[in-house]
Every structure is written in C-alpha cells, then in structure tokens.
mmCIF file of C-alpha atoms and ligand atoms in Angstrom:
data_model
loop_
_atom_site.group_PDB
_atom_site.id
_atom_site.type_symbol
_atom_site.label_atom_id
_atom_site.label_comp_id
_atom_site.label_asym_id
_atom_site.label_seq_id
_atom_site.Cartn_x
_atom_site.Cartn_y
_atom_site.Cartn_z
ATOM 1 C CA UNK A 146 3.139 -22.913 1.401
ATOM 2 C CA UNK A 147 1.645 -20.751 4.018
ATOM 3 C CA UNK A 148 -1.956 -18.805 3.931
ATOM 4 C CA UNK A 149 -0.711 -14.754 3.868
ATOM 5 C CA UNK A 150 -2.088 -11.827 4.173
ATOM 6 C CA UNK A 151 -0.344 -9.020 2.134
ATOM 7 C CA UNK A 152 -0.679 -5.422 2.307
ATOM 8 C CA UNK A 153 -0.867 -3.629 -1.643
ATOM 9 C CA UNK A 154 -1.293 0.373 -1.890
ATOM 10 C CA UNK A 155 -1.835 1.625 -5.220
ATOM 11 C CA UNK A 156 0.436 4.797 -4.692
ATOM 12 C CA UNK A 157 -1.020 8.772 -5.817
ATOM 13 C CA UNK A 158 1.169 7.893 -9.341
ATOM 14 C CA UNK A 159 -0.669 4.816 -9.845
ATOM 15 C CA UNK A 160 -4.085 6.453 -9.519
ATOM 16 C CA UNK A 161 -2.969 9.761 -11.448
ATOM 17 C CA UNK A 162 -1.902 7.598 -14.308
ATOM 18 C CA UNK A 163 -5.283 6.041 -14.589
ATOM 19 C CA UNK A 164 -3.451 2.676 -13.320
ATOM 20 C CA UNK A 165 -6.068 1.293 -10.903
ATOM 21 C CA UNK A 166 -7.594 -0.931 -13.284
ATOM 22 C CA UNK A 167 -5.059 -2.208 -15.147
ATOM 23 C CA UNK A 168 -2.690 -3.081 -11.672
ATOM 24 C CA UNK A 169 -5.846 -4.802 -10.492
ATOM 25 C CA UNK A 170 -6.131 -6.709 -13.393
ATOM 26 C CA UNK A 171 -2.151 -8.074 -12.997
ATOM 27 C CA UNK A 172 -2.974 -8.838 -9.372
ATOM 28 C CA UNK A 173 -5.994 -10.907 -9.904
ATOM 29 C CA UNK A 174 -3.574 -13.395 -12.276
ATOM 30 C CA UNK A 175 -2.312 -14.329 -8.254
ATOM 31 C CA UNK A 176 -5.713 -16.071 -7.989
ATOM 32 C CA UNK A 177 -5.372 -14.381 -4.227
ATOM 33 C CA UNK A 178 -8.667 -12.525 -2.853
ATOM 34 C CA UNK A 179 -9.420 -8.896 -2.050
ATOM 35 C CA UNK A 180 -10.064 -9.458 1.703
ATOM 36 C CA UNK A 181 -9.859 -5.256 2.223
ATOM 37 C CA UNK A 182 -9.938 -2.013 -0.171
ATOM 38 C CA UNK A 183 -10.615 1.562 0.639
ATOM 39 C CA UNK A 184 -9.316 5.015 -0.491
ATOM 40 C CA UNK A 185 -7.349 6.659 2.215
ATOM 41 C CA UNK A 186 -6.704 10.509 1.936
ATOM 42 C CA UNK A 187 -2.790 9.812 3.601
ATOM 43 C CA UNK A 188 -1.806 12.167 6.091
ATOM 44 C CA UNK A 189 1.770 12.692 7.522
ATOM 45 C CA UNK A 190 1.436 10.701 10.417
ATOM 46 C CA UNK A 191 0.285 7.885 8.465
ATOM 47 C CA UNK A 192 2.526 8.363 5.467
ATOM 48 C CA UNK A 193 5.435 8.313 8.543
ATOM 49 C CA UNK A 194 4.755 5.314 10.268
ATOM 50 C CA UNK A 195 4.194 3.568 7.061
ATOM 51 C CA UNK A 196 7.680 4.409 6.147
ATOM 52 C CA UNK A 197 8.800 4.509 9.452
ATOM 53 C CA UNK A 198 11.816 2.281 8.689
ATOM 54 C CA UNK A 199 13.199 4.443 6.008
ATOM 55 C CA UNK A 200 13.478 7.339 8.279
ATOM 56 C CA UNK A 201 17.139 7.600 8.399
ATOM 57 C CA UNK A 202 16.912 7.719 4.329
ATOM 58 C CA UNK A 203 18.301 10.467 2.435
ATOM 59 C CA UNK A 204 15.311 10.183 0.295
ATOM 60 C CA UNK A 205 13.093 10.215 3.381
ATOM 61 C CA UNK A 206 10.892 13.830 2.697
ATOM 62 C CA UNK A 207 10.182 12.936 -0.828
ATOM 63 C CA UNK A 208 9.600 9.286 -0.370
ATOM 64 C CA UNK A 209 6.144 10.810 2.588
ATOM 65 C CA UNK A 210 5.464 13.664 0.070
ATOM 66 C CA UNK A 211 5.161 11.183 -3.059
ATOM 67 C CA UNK A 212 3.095 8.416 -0.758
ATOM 68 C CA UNK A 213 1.030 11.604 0.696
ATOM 69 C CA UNK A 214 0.340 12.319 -3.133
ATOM 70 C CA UNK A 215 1.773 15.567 -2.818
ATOM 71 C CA UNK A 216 3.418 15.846 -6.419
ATOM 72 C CA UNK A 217 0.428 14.150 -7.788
ATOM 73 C CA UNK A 218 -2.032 16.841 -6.708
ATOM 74 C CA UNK A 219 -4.218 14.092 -5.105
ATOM 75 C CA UNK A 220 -3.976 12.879 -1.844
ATOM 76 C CA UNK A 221 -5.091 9.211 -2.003
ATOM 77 C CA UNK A 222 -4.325 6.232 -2.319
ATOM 78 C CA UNK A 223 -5.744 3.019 -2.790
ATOM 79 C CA UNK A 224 -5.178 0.437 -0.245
ATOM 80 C CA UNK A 225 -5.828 -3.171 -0.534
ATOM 81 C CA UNK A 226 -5.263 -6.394 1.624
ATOM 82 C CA UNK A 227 -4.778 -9.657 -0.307
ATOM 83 C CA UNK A 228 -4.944 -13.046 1.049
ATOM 84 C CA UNK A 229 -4.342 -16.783 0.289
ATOM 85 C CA UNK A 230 -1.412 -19.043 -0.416
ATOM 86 C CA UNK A 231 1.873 -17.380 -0.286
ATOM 87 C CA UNK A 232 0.149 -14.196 -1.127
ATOM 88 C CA UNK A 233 3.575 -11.918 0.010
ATOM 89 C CA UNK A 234 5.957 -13.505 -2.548
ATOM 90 C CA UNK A 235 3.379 -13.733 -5.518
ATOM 91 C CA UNK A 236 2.048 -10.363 -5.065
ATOM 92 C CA UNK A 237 6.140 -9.065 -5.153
ATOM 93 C CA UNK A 238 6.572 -10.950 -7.788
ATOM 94 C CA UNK A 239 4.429 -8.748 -10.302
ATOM 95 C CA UNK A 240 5.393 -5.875 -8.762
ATOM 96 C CA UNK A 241 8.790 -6.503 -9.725
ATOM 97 C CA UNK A 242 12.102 -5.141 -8.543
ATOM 98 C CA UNK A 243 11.989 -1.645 -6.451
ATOM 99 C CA UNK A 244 13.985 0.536 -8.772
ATOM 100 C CA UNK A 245 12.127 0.645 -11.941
ATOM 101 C CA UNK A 246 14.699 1.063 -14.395
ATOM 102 C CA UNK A 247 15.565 -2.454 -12.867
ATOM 103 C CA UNK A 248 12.416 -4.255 -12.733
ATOM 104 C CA UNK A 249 11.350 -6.870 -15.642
ATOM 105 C CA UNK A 250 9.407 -5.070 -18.071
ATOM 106 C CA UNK A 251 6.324 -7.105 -17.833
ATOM 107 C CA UNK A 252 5.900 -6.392 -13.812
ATOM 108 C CA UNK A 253 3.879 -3.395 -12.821
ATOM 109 C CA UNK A 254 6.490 -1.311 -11.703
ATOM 110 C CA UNK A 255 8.679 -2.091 -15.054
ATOM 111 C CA UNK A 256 5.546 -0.958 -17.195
ATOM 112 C CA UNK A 257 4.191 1.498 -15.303
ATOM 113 C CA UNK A 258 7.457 2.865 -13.285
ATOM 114 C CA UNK A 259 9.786 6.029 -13.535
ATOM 115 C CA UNK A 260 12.561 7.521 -11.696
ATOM 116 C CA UNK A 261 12.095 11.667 -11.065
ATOM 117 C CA UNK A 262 14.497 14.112 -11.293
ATOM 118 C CA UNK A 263 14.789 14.389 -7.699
ATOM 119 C CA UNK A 264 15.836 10.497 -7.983
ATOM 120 C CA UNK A 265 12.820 9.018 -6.132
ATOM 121 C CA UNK A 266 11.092 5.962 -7.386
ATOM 122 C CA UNK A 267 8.135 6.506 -8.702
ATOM 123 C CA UNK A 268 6.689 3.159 -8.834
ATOM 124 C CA UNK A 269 3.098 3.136 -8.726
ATOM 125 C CA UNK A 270 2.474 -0.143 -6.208
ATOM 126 C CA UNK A 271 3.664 -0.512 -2.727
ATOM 127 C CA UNK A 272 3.298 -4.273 -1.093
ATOM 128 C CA UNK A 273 4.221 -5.770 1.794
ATOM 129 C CA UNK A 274 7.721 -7.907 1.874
ATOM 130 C CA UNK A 275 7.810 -9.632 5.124
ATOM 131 C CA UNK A 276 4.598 -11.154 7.381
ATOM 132 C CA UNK A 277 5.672 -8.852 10.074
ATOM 133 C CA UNK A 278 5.597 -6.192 7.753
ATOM 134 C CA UNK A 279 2.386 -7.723 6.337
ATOM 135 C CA UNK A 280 0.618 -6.919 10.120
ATOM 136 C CA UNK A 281 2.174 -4.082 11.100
ATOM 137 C CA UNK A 282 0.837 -2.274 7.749
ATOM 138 C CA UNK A 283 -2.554 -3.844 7.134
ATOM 139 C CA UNK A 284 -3.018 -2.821 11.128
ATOM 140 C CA UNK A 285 -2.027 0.696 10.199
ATOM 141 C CA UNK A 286 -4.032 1.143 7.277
ATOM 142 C CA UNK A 287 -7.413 -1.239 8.356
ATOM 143 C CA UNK A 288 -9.585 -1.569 11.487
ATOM 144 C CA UNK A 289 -10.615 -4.839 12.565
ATOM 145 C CA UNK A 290 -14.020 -4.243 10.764
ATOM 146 C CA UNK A 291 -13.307 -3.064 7.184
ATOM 147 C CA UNK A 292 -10.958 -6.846 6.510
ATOM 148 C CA UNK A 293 -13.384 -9.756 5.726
ATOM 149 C CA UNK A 294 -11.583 -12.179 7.875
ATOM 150 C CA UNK A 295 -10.388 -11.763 11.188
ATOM 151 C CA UNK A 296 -6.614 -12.616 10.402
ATOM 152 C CA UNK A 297 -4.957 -10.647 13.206
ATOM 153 C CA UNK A 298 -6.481 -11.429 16.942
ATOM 154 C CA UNK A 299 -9.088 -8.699 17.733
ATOM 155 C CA UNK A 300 -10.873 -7.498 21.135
ATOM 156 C CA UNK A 301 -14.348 -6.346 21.816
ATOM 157 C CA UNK A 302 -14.270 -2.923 23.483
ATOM 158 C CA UNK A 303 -16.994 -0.746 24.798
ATOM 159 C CA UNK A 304 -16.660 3.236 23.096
ATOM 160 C CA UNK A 305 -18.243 5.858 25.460
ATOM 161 C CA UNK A 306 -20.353 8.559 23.614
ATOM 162 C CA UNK A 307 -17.850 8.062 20.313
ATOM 163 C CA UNK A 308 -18.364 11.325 18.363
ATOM 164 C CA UNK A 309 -18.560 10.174 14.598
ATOM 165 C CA UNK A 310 -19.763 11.843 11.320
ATOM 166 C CA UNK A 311 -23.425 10.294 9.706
ATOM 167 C CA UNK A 312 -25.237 11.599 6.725
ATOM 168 C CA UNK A 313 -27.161 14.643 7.564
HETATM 169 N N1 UDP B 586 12.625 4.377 -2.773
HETATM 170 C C1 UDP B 586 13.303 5.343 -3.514
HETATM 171 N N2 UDP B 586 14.650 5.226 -3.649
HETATM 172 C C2 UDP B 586 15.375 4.212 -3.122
HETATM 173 C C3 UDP B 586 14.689 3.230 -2.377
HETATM 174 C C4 UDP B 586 13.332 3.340 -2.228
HETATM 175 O O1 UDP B 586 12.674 6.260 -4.021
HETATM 176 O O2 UDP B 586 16.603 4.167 -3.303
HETATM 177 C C5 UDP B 586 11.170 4.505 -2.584
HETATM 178 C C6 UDP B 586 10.388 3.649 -3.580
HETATM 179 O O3 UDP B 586 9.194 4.341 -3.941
HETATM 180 C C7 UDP B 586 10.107 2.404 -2.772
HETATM 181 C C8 UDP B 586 9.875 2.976 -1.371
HETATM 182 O O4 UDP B 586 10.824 4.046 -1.289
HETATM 183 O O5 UDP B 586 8.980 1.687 -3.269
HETATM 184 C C9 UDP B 586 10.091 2.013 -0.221
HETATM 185 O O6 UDP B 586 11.371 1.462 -0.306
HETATM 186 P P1 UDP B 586 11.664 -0.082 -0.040
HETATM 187 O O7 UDP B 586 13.129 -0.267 0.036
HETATM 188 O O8 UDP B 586 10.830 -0.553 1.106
HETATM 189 O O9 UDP B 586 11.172 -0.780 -1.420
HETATM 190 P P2 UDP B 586 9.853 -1.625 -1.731
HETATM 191 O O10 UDP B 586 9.567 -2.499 -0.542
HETATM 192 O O11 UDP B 586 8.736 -0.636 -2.009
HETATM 193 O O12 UDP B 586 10.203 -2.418 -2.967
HETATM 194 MG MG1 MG B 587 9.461 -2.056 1.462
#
C-alpha cells in the first residue's frame, strides 16, 4: 500500500462523446481524490513529450494528432491528478486493457473504446502506469500551484516583470 499520485486525461474522444461525466463517475468508485483538473487546449510540444516514449512507434503521428484532438475537431482535453492509496493500479484497473477490443467490457475503455480505420486506439482515458511516469506527466501537465498538495518538491522563485494575460 503506498499513497500515489496518478495522472488521468480524459482524451478529445472522451469529451466528443459526451464521456466526461460518466468516466468521472467510474473513477470516483476508487474512493481516490481529485487533487488537480483543468482543460488544456494540447499543443504539439505537449502532445510530444507526453508521448515522448512512443516516438519510435509506427503509430506515432496519429497517436499526437488523436491526443491533440485533431480528428475530434476539438483541441482539449481534460486533465486530472488523482491521489490516495495505490491510486496508479486502481485507476488502471477501470480503465482496462489498452487495446479496446481487449479490455473487459465493464472498464471505460471496453465501454466506451474503438479501434479506427487507421488502427489507432481510440480509447477515451489516458492514466499514468508507473510513479515515474506518474511525475514526469502530472509535472508536464500541472504547475506547482494548480495541485492541492504539494506532492512533488517545489521552489520559491522570484519572476521579473512576468508578462501575463488578466481580464480587461
Ligand atoms: N496506442 C495505439 N496502438 C497501439 C498502442 C498504443 O493506438 O498499438 C495508443 C493508445 O491510444 C494508447 C496510447 O497509444 O492509449 C499510449 O500507448 P501505451 O502503450 O502507453 O498504452 P496505455 O498506457 O495508454 O494503456
Ligand atoms: Mg502508457
């Protein structure tokens, strides 16, 4: 038993399909907590070194066009960081198995899953599978300030004349 922290992304499928609430309802049988969610317009770069270990993939270009929403005509996703006991494996476990012609039925990616013509796997939730994969992706996807708990160790640092958007 060992307190996790697990990176979920509800992928540009997911939210087409009207999905959202439904996957968040599975999730929340994990009794974990929402310690992080935002909507994230994915660009390249981040669609890259989210998949960054896939590169050498023949499925590579599809797999940052599907995650960058491009055959969805939206380009968002929803991204989420869950945390408590053994969050990694339980929040796997209702995803279910990768491909989803494979996955049981009653986990999201068997209900809600398809494969495309061009053979990618459509299958609406992405979520972490390692711890080190845990931090490396809930540090590419969240700032310090937008997760409730400070999980990962964090440093103060002074930003000189930071140009940033406020409401007009
Ligand atoms: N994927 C695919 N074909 C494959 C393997 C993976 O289309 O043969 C896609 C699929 O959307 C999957 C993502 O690439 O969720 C990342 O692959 P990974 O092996 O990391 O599977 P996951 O961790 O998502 O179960
Ligand atoms: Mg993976």
């Amino acid at each position: 038993m060992a307190i996790e922290q697990t990176l979920v992304l509800i992928k540009p499928d997911g939210l087409k399909k009207s999905l959202t609430g439904n996957i968040l309802s599975r999730l929340s049988e994990t009794r974990l907590e929402i310690a992080a969610a935002r909507i994230v317009s994915v660009t390249k770069e981040l669609a890259e070194a989210h998949y960054a270990a896939l590169k050498d993939q023949p499925f590579f270009q599809e797999l940052i066009d599907y995650i960058m929403g491009e055959l969805h005509e939206r380009r968002r996703v929803m991204a989420l960081v869950y945390h408590g006991e053994d969050a990694i494996s339980k929040v796997r476990e209702i995803c279910g198995a990768t491909n989803p012609e494979e996955a049981d039925p009653r986990t999201i990616r068997g209900a809600y899953g398809r494969i495309t013509t061009l053979g990618i796997y459509e299958n609406a939730i992405h979520a972490s599978a390692t711890p080190e994969e845990a931090e490396r992706e809930i540090k590419l996807w969240f700032g310090p300030d937008e997760v409730v708990y400070h999980i990962y160790p964090v440093q103060e640092t002074e930003v000189k004349n930071p140009k940033r958007l406020i409401w007009a």
